[in-house]
Amino acid sequence: MATVNPYLLFDGNCEEAFLFYKSVFGGEFPYIGKFKEMPVEEGCDQVSAEDAERIMHVSLPIGNTVLMGSDSSTRFGKLPIGDNFSVSINTESTEEADRIYNGLSVGGKIEMPLAKTFWGAYFGMFTDKFGTKWMVNFDENQPTG
């Protein structure tokens, strides 16, 4: 069964925000990575110096939920507050990811097609026909058994 987690976007202060959340909720970050750690892919622009230190992804487990977040890239312009979150769906298989992604994205706008990523996930993003932003993820490196 898929799990649902909030995904928050920030305009350069994601690390500050998540350190604050961690101080309130406790716990540890299973992952925190910056844009400068991304491999340069063919046909893609290199990360700007301004974006290099921004958070690419961070996660903080809180009970049975994982609060996730990242900074917006400056290449996309100013991040409108109120439009700074997505619903992240973590699936148990690529088939489940395909089913959910293909079902929810009908009539919407694809931001990133489902594909294998450098961080070991099968991942895609879209905005549905009602304006809700979604991320669908299958972690191919998740433990089994």
Short mmCIF file of N, CA and C in Angstrom, two decimals:
data_model
loop_
_atom_site.label_atom_id
_atom_site.label_comp_id
_atom_site.label_asym_id
_atom_site.label_seq_id
_atom_site.Cartn_x
_atom_site.Cartn_y
_atom_site.Cartn_z
N MET A 1 0.84 -1.18 0.00
CA MET A 1 0.00 0.00 0.00
C MET A 1 0.88 1.24 0.00
N ALA A 2 0.53 2.21 -0.78
CA ALA A 2 1.28 3.45 -0.88
C ALA A 2 1.16 4.26 0.41
N THR A 3 2.20 5.04 0.69
CA THR A 3 2.16 5.97 1.83
C THR A 3 2.16 7.40 1.30
N VAL A 4 1.53 8.30 2.05
CA VAL A 4 1.39 9.69 1.64
C VAL A 4 2.15 10.57 2.62
N ASN A 5 2.97 11.48 2.10
CA ASN A 5 3.76 12.38 2.93
C ASN A 5 3.74 13.79 2.36
N PRO A 6 3.75 14.81 3.23
CA PRO A 6 3.82 16.19 2.74
C PRO A 6 5.24 16.51 2.24
N TYR A 7 5.31 17.28 1.16
CA TYR A 7 6.60 17.71 0.59
C TYR A 7 6.55 19.23 0.48
N LEU A 8 7.41 19.90 1.23
CA LEU A 8 7.41 21.36 1.30
C LEU A 8 8.53 21.95 0.45
N LEU A 9 8.23 23.05 -0.23
CA LEU A 9 9.23 23.77 -1.04
C LEU A 9 9.56 25.10 -0.38
N PHE A 10 10.83 25.47 -0.45
CA PHE A 10 11.31 26.70 0.17
C PHE A 10 12.10 27.52 -0.84
N ASP A 11 12.29 28.78 -0.53
CA ASP A 11 13.01 29.70 -1.40
C ASP A 11 14.38 30.02 -0.82
N GLY A 12 15.18 28.96 -0.56
CA GLY A 12 16.54 29.16 -0.08
C GLY A 12 16.71 28.96 1.41
N ASN A 13 15.63 28.72 2.15
CA ASN A 13 15.75 28.55 3.60
C ASN A 13 15.27 27.18 4.07
N CYS A 14 15.33 26.18 3.21
CA CYS A 14 14.89 24.83 3.55
C CYS A 14 15.71 24.26 4.70
N GLU A 15 17.02 24.41 4.64
CA GLU A 15 17.86 23.85 5.71
C GLU A 15 17.51 24.47 7.06
N GLU A 16 17.35 25.78 7.08
CA GLU A 16 16.98 26.49 8.30
C GLU A 16 15.64 25.97 8.83
N ALA A 17 14.67 25.83 7.92
CA ALA A 17 13.34 25.36 8.32
C ALA A 17 13.40 23.95 8.89
N PHE A 18 14.12 23.05 8.22
CA PHE A 18 14.17 21.66 8.68
C PHE A 18 14.98 21.50 9.96
N LEU A 19 16.00 22.32 10.17
CA LEU A 19 16.70 22.30 11.45
C LEU A 19 15.75 22.74 12.57
N PHE A 20 14.89 23.71 12.26
CA PHE A 20 13.88 24.14 13.22
C PHE A 20 12.89 23.01 13.51
N TYR A 21 12.35 22.38 12.46
CA TYR A 21 11.40 21.28 12.63
C TYR A 21 12.04 20.15 13.45
N LYS A 22 13.31 19.85 13.16
CA LYS A 22 14.03 18.81 13.89
C LYS A 22 14.16 19.18 15.37
N SER A 23 14.37 20.47 15.66
CA SER A 23 14.50 20.90 17.07
C SER A 23 13.18 20.72 17.82
N VAL A 24 12.07 20.79 17.11
CA VAL A 24 10.76 20.63 17.73
C VAL A 24 10.36 19.15 17.83
N PHE A 25 10.49 18.41 16.72
CA PHE A 25 10.03 17.02 16.67
C PHE A 25 11.08 16.01 17.11
N GLY A 26 12.37 16.40 17.06
CA GLY A 26 13.45 15.46 17.35
C GLY A 26 13.73 14.60 16.14
N GLY A 27 14.51 13.55 16.34
CA GLY A 27 14.85 12.64 15.25
C GLY A 27 16.09 13.07 14.49
N GLU A 28 16.34 12.36 13.43
CA GLU A 28 17.51 12.60 12.58
C GLU A 28 17.07 12.63 11.12
N PHE A 29 17.86 13.28 10.29
CA PHE A 29 17.61 13.30 8.85
C PHE A 29 18.22 12.04 8.23
N PRO A 30 17.40 11.14 7.68
CA PRO A 30 17.96 9.98 6.98
C PRO A 30 18.75 10.42 5.75
N TYR A 31 18.35 11.58 5.19
CA TYR A 31 19.05 12.11 4.02
C TYR A 31 18.89 13.62 3.99
N ILE A 32 19.98 14.30 3.69
CA ILE A 32 19.94 15.72 3.37
C ILE A 32 21.02 15.95 2.32
N GLY A 33 20.61 16.46 1.17
CA GLY A 33 21.55 16.66 0.06
C GLY A 33 21.35 18.01 -0.59
N LYS A 34 22.43 18.54 -1.14
CA LYS A 34 22.41 19.85 -1.79
C LYS A 34 22.50 19.68 -3.31
N PHE A 35 22.05 20.71 -4.03
CA PHE A 35 22.06 20.66 -5.49
C PHE A 35 23.46 20.43 -6.05
N LYS A 36 24.50 20.89 -5.36
CA LYS A 36 25.86 20.71 -5.86
C LYS A 36 26.26 19.24 -5.92
N GLU A 37 25.53 18.37 -5.22
CA GLU A 37 25.84 16.95 -5.21
C GLU A 37 25.23 16.19 -6.39
N MET A 38 24.37 16.87 -7.17
CA MET A 38 23.74 16.23 -8.32
C MET A 38 24.77 16.01 -9.43
N PRO A 39 24.76 14.85 -10.07
CA PRO A 39 25.64 14.67 -11.22
C PRO A 39 25.13 15.51 -12.39
N VAL A 40 26.05 16.02 -13.19
CA VAL A 40 25.67 16.80 -14.37
C VAL A 40 25.22 15.81 -15.44
N GLU A 41 24.00 15.99 -15.92
CA GLU A 41 23.45 15.10 -16.93
C GLU A 41 23.55 15.74 -18.30
N GLU A 42 23.74 14.91 -19.31
CA GLU A 42 23.84 15.39 -20.68
C GLU A 42 22.57 16.15 -21.07
N GLY A 43 22.76 17.32 -21.67
CA GLY A 43 21.64 18.13 -22.10
C GLY A 43 21.06 19.02 -21.03
N CYS A 44 21.59 18.95 -19.80
CA CYS A 44 21.09 19.77 -18.70
C CYS A 44 22.12 20.83 -18.32
N ASP A 45 21.63 21.97 -17.88
CA ASP A 45 22.52 23.02 -17.42
C ASP A 45 23.19 22.61 -16.12
N GLN A 46 24.42 23.11 -15.93
CA GLN A 46 25.11 22.89 -14.66
C GLN A 46 24.43 23.74 -13.59
N VAL A 47 24.46 23.29 -12.37
CA VAL A 47 23.85 24.01 -11.26
C VAL A 47 24.59 25.33 -11.05
N SER A 48 23.83 26.42 -10.90
CA SER A 48 24.45 27.73 -10.69
C SER A 48 25.10 27.79 -9.31
N ALA A 49 26.03 28.72 -9.12
CA ALA A 49 26.69 28.89 -7.83
C ALA A 49 25.66 29.23 -6.75
N GLU A 50 24.63 30.00 -7.12
CA GLU A 50 23.60 30.38 -6.16
C GLU A 50 22.78 29.17 -5.71
N ASP A 51 22.49 28.26 -6.62
CA ASP A 51 21.69 27.08 -6.29
C ASP A 51 22.51 25.96 -5.65
N ALA A 52 23.82 25.95 -5.82
CA ALA A 52 24.67 24.85 -5.37
C ALA A 52 24.49 24.51 -3.89
N GLU A 53 24.33 25.52 -3.05
CA GLU A 53 24.21 25.30 -1.60
C GLU A 53 22.77 25.11 -1.14
N ARG A 54 21.82 25.23 -2.05
CA ARG A 54 20.42 25.01 -1.69
C ARG A 54 20.17 23.52 -1.49
N ILE A 55 19.15 23.21 -0.70
CA ILE A 55 18.81 21.81 -0.41
C ILE A 55 18.05 21.21 -1.58
N MET A 56 18.57 20.09 -2.09
CA MET A 56 17.92 19.35 -3.17
C MET A 56 16.82 18.46 -2.57
N HIS A 57 17.12 17.83 -1.43
CA HIS A 57 16.13 16.98 -0.76
C HIS A 57 16.55 16.76 0.68
N VAL A 58 15.55 16.77 1.57
CA VAL A 58 15.74 16.43 2.98
C VAL A 58 14.50 15.71 3.45
N SER A 59 14.67 14.78 4.38
CA SER A 59 13.52 14.09 4.95
C SER A 59 13.70 13.98 6.46
N LEU A 60 12.58 14.09 7.17
CA LEU A 60 12.57 14.01 8.63
C LEU A 60 11.38 13.15 9.06
N PRO A 61 11.64 11.91 9.52
CA PRO A 61 10.55 11.07 10.01
C PRO A 61 9.91 11.68 11.25
N ILE A 62 8.58 11.72 11.26
CA ILE A 62 7.80 12.19 12.40
C ILE A 62 6.68 11.17 12.59
N GLY A 63 6.83 10.30 13.56
CA GLY A 63 5.86 9.22 13.74
C GLY A 63 5.83 8.33 12.51
N ASN A 64 4.63 8.09 11.97
CA ASN A 64 4.48 7.26 10.77
C ASN A 64 4.52 8.07 9.48
N THR A 65 4.84 9.35 9.59
CA THR A 65 4.90 10.25 8.44
C THR A 65 6.34 10.70 8.23
N VAL A 66 6.68 11.03 7.01
CA VAL A 66 7.99 11.61 6.72
C VAL A 66 7.74 12.98 6.12
N LEU A 67 8.20 14.02 6.83
CA LEU A 67 8.15 15.38 6.31
C LEU A 67 9.33 15.54 5.38
N MET A 68 9.07 15.94 4.13
CA MET A 68 10.13 16.07 3.14
C MET A 68 10.15 17.49 2.60
N GLY A 69 11.30 17.89 2.06
CA GLY A 69 11.37 19.23 1.52
C GLY A 69 12.58 19.46 0.65
N SER A 70 12.56 20.62 -0.03
CA SER A 70 13.70 21.07 -0.83
C SER A 70 13.56 22.55 -1.09
N ASP A 71 14.65 23.14 -1.55
CA ASP A 71 14.61 24.52 -2.00
C ASP A 71 14.25 24.54 -3.48
N SER A 72 13.54 25.56 -3.87
CA SER A 72 13.26 25.77 -5.29
C SER A 72 14.54 26.27 -5.95
N SER A 73 14.71 25.94 -7.19
CA SER A 73 15.85 26.43 -7.95
C SER A 73 15.59 27.87 -8.40
N THR A 74 16.62 28.70 -8.39
CA THR A 74 16.46 30.09 -8.82
C THR A 74 16.10 30.19 -10.29
N ARG A 75 16.39 29.15 -11.07
CA ARG A 75 16.07 29.20 -12.50
C ARG A 75 14.56 29.20 -12.77
N PHE A 76 13.76 28.80 -11.75
CA PHE A 76 12.31 28.79 -11.90
C PHE A 76 11.67 30.08 -11.39
N GLY A 77 12.48 31.03 -10.94
CA GLY A 77 11.94 32.30 -10.47
C GLY A 77 11.50 32.23 -9.02
N LYS A 78 10.86 33.28 -8.57
CA LYS A 78 10.41 33.39 -7.18
C LYS A 78 9.35 32.35 -6.89
N LEU A 79 9.49 31.66 -5.77
CA LEU A 79 8.54 30.64 -5.36
C LEU A 79 7.33 31.30 -4.73
N PRO A 80 6.14 31.12 -5.30
CA PRO A 80 4.96 31.72 -4.69
C PRO A 80 4.53 30.96 -3.43
N ILE A 81 4.48 31.64 -2.30
CA ILE A 81 4.04 31.03 -1.06
C ILE A 81 2.56 30.69 -1.21
N GLY A 82 2.17 29.54 -0.72
CA GLY A 82 0.82 29.01 -0.92
C GLY A 82 0.82 27.99 -2.05
N ASP A 83 1.89 28.02 -2.86
CA ASP A 83 2.07 27.07 -3.95
C ASP A 83 3.37 26.29 -3.69
N ASN A 84 3.70 26.14 -2.41
CA ASN A 84 5.01 25.60 -2.05
C ASN A 84 4.94 24.23 -1.38
N PHE A 85 3.99 23.40 -1.82
CA PHE A 85 3.93 22.06 -1.28
C PHE A 85 3.40 21.09 -2.33
N SER A 86 3.72 19.81 -2.13
CA SER A 86 3.22 18.72 -2.96
C SER A 86 2.81 17.58 -2.06
N VAL A 87 2.02 16.68 -2.60
CA VAL A 87 1.72 15.44 -1.91
C VAL A 87 2.63 14.39 -2.51
N SER A 88 3.43 13.75 -1.67
CA SER A 88 4.37 12.73 -2.12
C SER A 88 3.80 11.36 -1.82
N ILE A 89 3.73 10.52 -2.85
CA ILE A 89 3.23 9.15 -2.72
C ILE A 89 4.42 8.21 -2.86
N ASN A 90 4.68 7.41 -1.83
CA ASN A 90 5.74 6.41 -1.90
C ASN A 90 5.08 5.05 -2.10
N THR A 91 5.46 4.39 -3.18
CA THR A 91 4.81 3.13 -3.56
C THR A 91 5.69 1.93 -3.21
N GLU A 92 5.08 0.75 -3.32
CA GLU A 92 5.80 -0.49 -3.02
C GLU A 92 6.36 -1.17 -4.26
N SER A 93 6.07 -0.63 -5.46
CA SER A 93 6.57 -1.23 -6.70
C SER A 93 6.51 -0.21 -7.83
N THR A 94 7.23 -0.49 -8.91
CA THR A 94 7.15 0.39 -10.09
C THR A 94 5.76 0.29 -10.71
N GLU A 95 5.15 -0.89 -10.64
CA GLU A 95 3.81 -1.06 -11.19
C GLU A 95 2.79 -0.18 -10.45
N GLU A 96 2.89 -0.15 -9.12
CA GLU A 96 2.00 0.69 -8.34
C GLU A 96 2.28 2.17 -8.64
N ALA A 97 3.54 2.53 -8.80
CA ALA A 97 3.90 3.91 -9.14
C ALA A 97 3.29 4.29 -10.49
N ASP A 98 3.41 3.41 -11.48
CA ASP A 98 2.83 3.67 -12.80
C ASP A 98 1.31 3.85 -12.71
N ARG A 99 0.65 2.97 -11.98
CA ARG A 99 -0.81 3.02 -11.87
C ARG A 99 -1.27 4.34 -11.24
N ILE A 100 -0.64 4.72 -10.15
CA ILE A 100 -1.04 5.95 -9.45
C ILE A 100 -0.69 7.18 -10.29
N TYR A 101 0.53 7.22 -10.82
CA TYR A 101 0.97 8.35 -11.63
C TYR A 101 0.06 8.53 -12.85
N ASN A 102 -0.16 7.43 -13.58
CA ASN A 102 -0.97 7.51 -14.80
C ASN A 102 -2.42 7.85 -14.49
N GLY A 103 -2.94 7.37 -13.37
CA GLY A 103 -4.32 7.66 -13.01
C GLY A 103 -4.52 9.11 -12.58
N LEU A 104 -3.66 9.60 -11.67
CA LEU A 104 -3.84 10.96 -11.15
C LEU A 104 -3.44 12.06 -12.13
N SER A 105 -2.57 11.75 -13.06
CA SER A 105 -2.07 12.80 -13.97
C SER A 105 -2.97 13.03 -15.19
N VAL A 106 -4.01 12.21 -15.38
CA VAL A 106 -4.92 12.39 -16.51
C VAL A 106 -5.50 13.81 -16.49
N GLY A 107 -5.33 14.54 -17.57
CA GLY A 107 -5.86 15.89 -17.68
C GLY A 107 -5.02 16.94 -16.97
N GLY A 108 -3.89 16.51 -16.38
CA GLY A 108 -3.02 17.43 -15.65
C GLY A 108 -1.82 17.85 -16.47
N LYS A 109 -0.83 18.40 -15.80
CA LYS A 109 0.40 18.87 -16.45
C LYS A 109 1.59 18.10 -15.89
N ILE A 110 2.29 17.38 -16.77
CA ILE A 110 3.46 16.59 -16.38
C ILE A 110 4.63 17.55 -16.16
N GLU A 111 5.23 17.44 -14.97
CA GLU A 111 6.43 18.24 -14.67
C GLU A 111 7.69 17.41 -14.92
N MET A 112 7.63 16.13 -14.53
CA MET A 112 8.74 15.20 -14.72
C MET A 112 8.16 13.81 -14.92
N PRO A 113 8.35 13.22 -16.10
CA PRO A 113 7.82 11.87 -16.33
C PRO A 113 8.46 10.87 -15.37
N LEU A 114 7.74 9.79 -15.06
CA LEU A 114 8.32 8.73 -14.24
C LEU A 114 9.55 8.16 -14.92
N ALA A 115 10.65 8.09 -14.17
CA ALA A 115 11.90 7.55 -14.72
C ALA A 115 12.83 7.19 -13.57
N LYS A 116 13.80 6.33 -13.87
CA LYS A 116 14.83 6.01 -12.88
C LYS A 116 15.70 7.25 -12.68
N THR A 117 16.10 7.49 -11.43
CA THR A 117 16.89 8.67 -11.09
C THR A 117 18.27 8.28 -10.58
N PHE A 118 19.15 9.27 -10.50
CA PHE A 118 20.50 9.02 -10.02
C PHE A 118 20.52 8.65 -8.53
N TRP A 119 19.44 8.97 -7.80
CA TRP A 119 19.43 8.66 -6.37
C TRP A 119 18.80 7.29 -6.08
N GLY A 120 18.53 6.52 -7.12
CA GLY A 120 18.07 5.15 -6.93
C GLY A 120 16.58 4.99 -6.77
N ALA A 121 15.82 5.93 -7.31
CA ALA A 121 14.36 5.84 -7.22
C ALA A 121 13.75 5.89 -8.62
N TYR A 122 12.53 5.43 -8.68
CA TYR A 122 11.68 5.57 -9.86
C TYR A 122 10.73 6.69 -9.48
N PHE A 123 10.82 7.85 -10.15
CA PHE A 123 10.22 9.08 -9.63
C PHE A 123 9.65 9.93 -10.75
N GLY A 124 8.53 10.61 -10.44
CA GLY A 124 7.95 11.56 -11.37
C GLY A 124 7.10 12.58 -10.64
N MET A 125 6.85 13.73 -11.30
CA MET A 125 6.05 14.82 -10.70
C MET A 125 5.06 15.35 -11.72
N PHE A 126 3.90 15.80 -11.22
CA PHE A 126 2.90 16.41 -12.08
C PHE A 126 1.96 17.24 -11.24
N THR A 127 1.18 18.08 -11.92
CA THR A 127 0.08 18.81 -11.29
C THR A 127 -1.20 18.23 -11.87
N ASP A 128 -2.11 17.81 -11.00
CA ASP A 128 -3.34 17.19 -11.51
C ASP A 128 -4.29 18.25 -12.08
N LYS A 129 -5.38 17.79 -12.67
CA LYS A 129 -6.31 18.71 -13.34
C LYS A 129 -7.01 19.64 -12.37
N PHE A 130 -6.84 19.43 -11.07
CA PHE A 130 -7.44 20.31 -10.07
C PHE A 130 -6.42 21.28 -9.47
N GLY A 131 -5.16 21.21 -9.95
CA GLY A 131 -4.12 22.12 -9.48
C GLY A 131 -3.30 21.61 -8.31
N THR A 132 -3.52 20.36 -7.88
CA THR A 132 -2.74 19.77 -6.79
C THR A 132 -1.46 19.18 -7.35
N LYS A 133 -0.33 19.50 -6.69
CA LYS A 133 0.97 18.99 -7.12
C LYS A 133 1.23 17.64 -6.45
N TRP A 134 1.73 16.69 -7.23
CA TRP A 134 1.99 15.34 -6.76
C TRP A 134 3.41 14.91 -7.12
N MET A 135 3.99 14.08 -6.28
CA MET A 135 5.26 13.40 -6.54
C MET A 135 4.99 11.92 -6.31
N VAL A 136 5.40 11.07 -7.24
CA VAL A 136 5.24 9.63 -7.09
C VAL A 136 6.63 9.02 -7.08
N ASN A 137 6.88 8.18 -6.09
CA ASN A 137 8.23 7.66 -5.87
C ASN A 137 8.19 6.17 -5.49
N PHE A 138 9.05 5.38 -6.12
CA PHE A 138 9.33 4.03 -5.67
C PHE A 138 10.82 3.97 -5.41
N ASP A 139 11.20 3.73 -4.15
CA ASP A 139 12.60 3.65 -3.77
C ASP A 139 13.13 2.27 -4.12
N GLU A 140 13.92 2.19 -5.17
CA GLU A 140 14.42 0.89 -5.63
C GLU A 140 15.45 0.29 -4.67
N ASN A 141 15.94 1.08 -3.73
CA ASN A 141 16.94 0.60 -2.78
C ASN A 141 16.35 0.25 -1.42
N GLN A 142 15.01 0.17 -1.33
CA GLN A 142 14.40 -0.11 -0.04
C GLN A 142 14.71 -1.54 0.39
N PRO A 143 14.85 -1.74 1.70
CA PRO A 143 15.17 -3.08 2.20
C PRO A 143 14.02 -4.05 1.95
N THR A 144 14.35 -5.29 1.73
CA THR A 144 13.33 -6.32 1.51
C THR A 144 13.34 -7.28 2.69
N GLY A 145 12.19 -7.92 2.90
CA GLY A 145 12.07 -8.94 3.93
C GLY A 145 12.07 -8.41 5.26
#
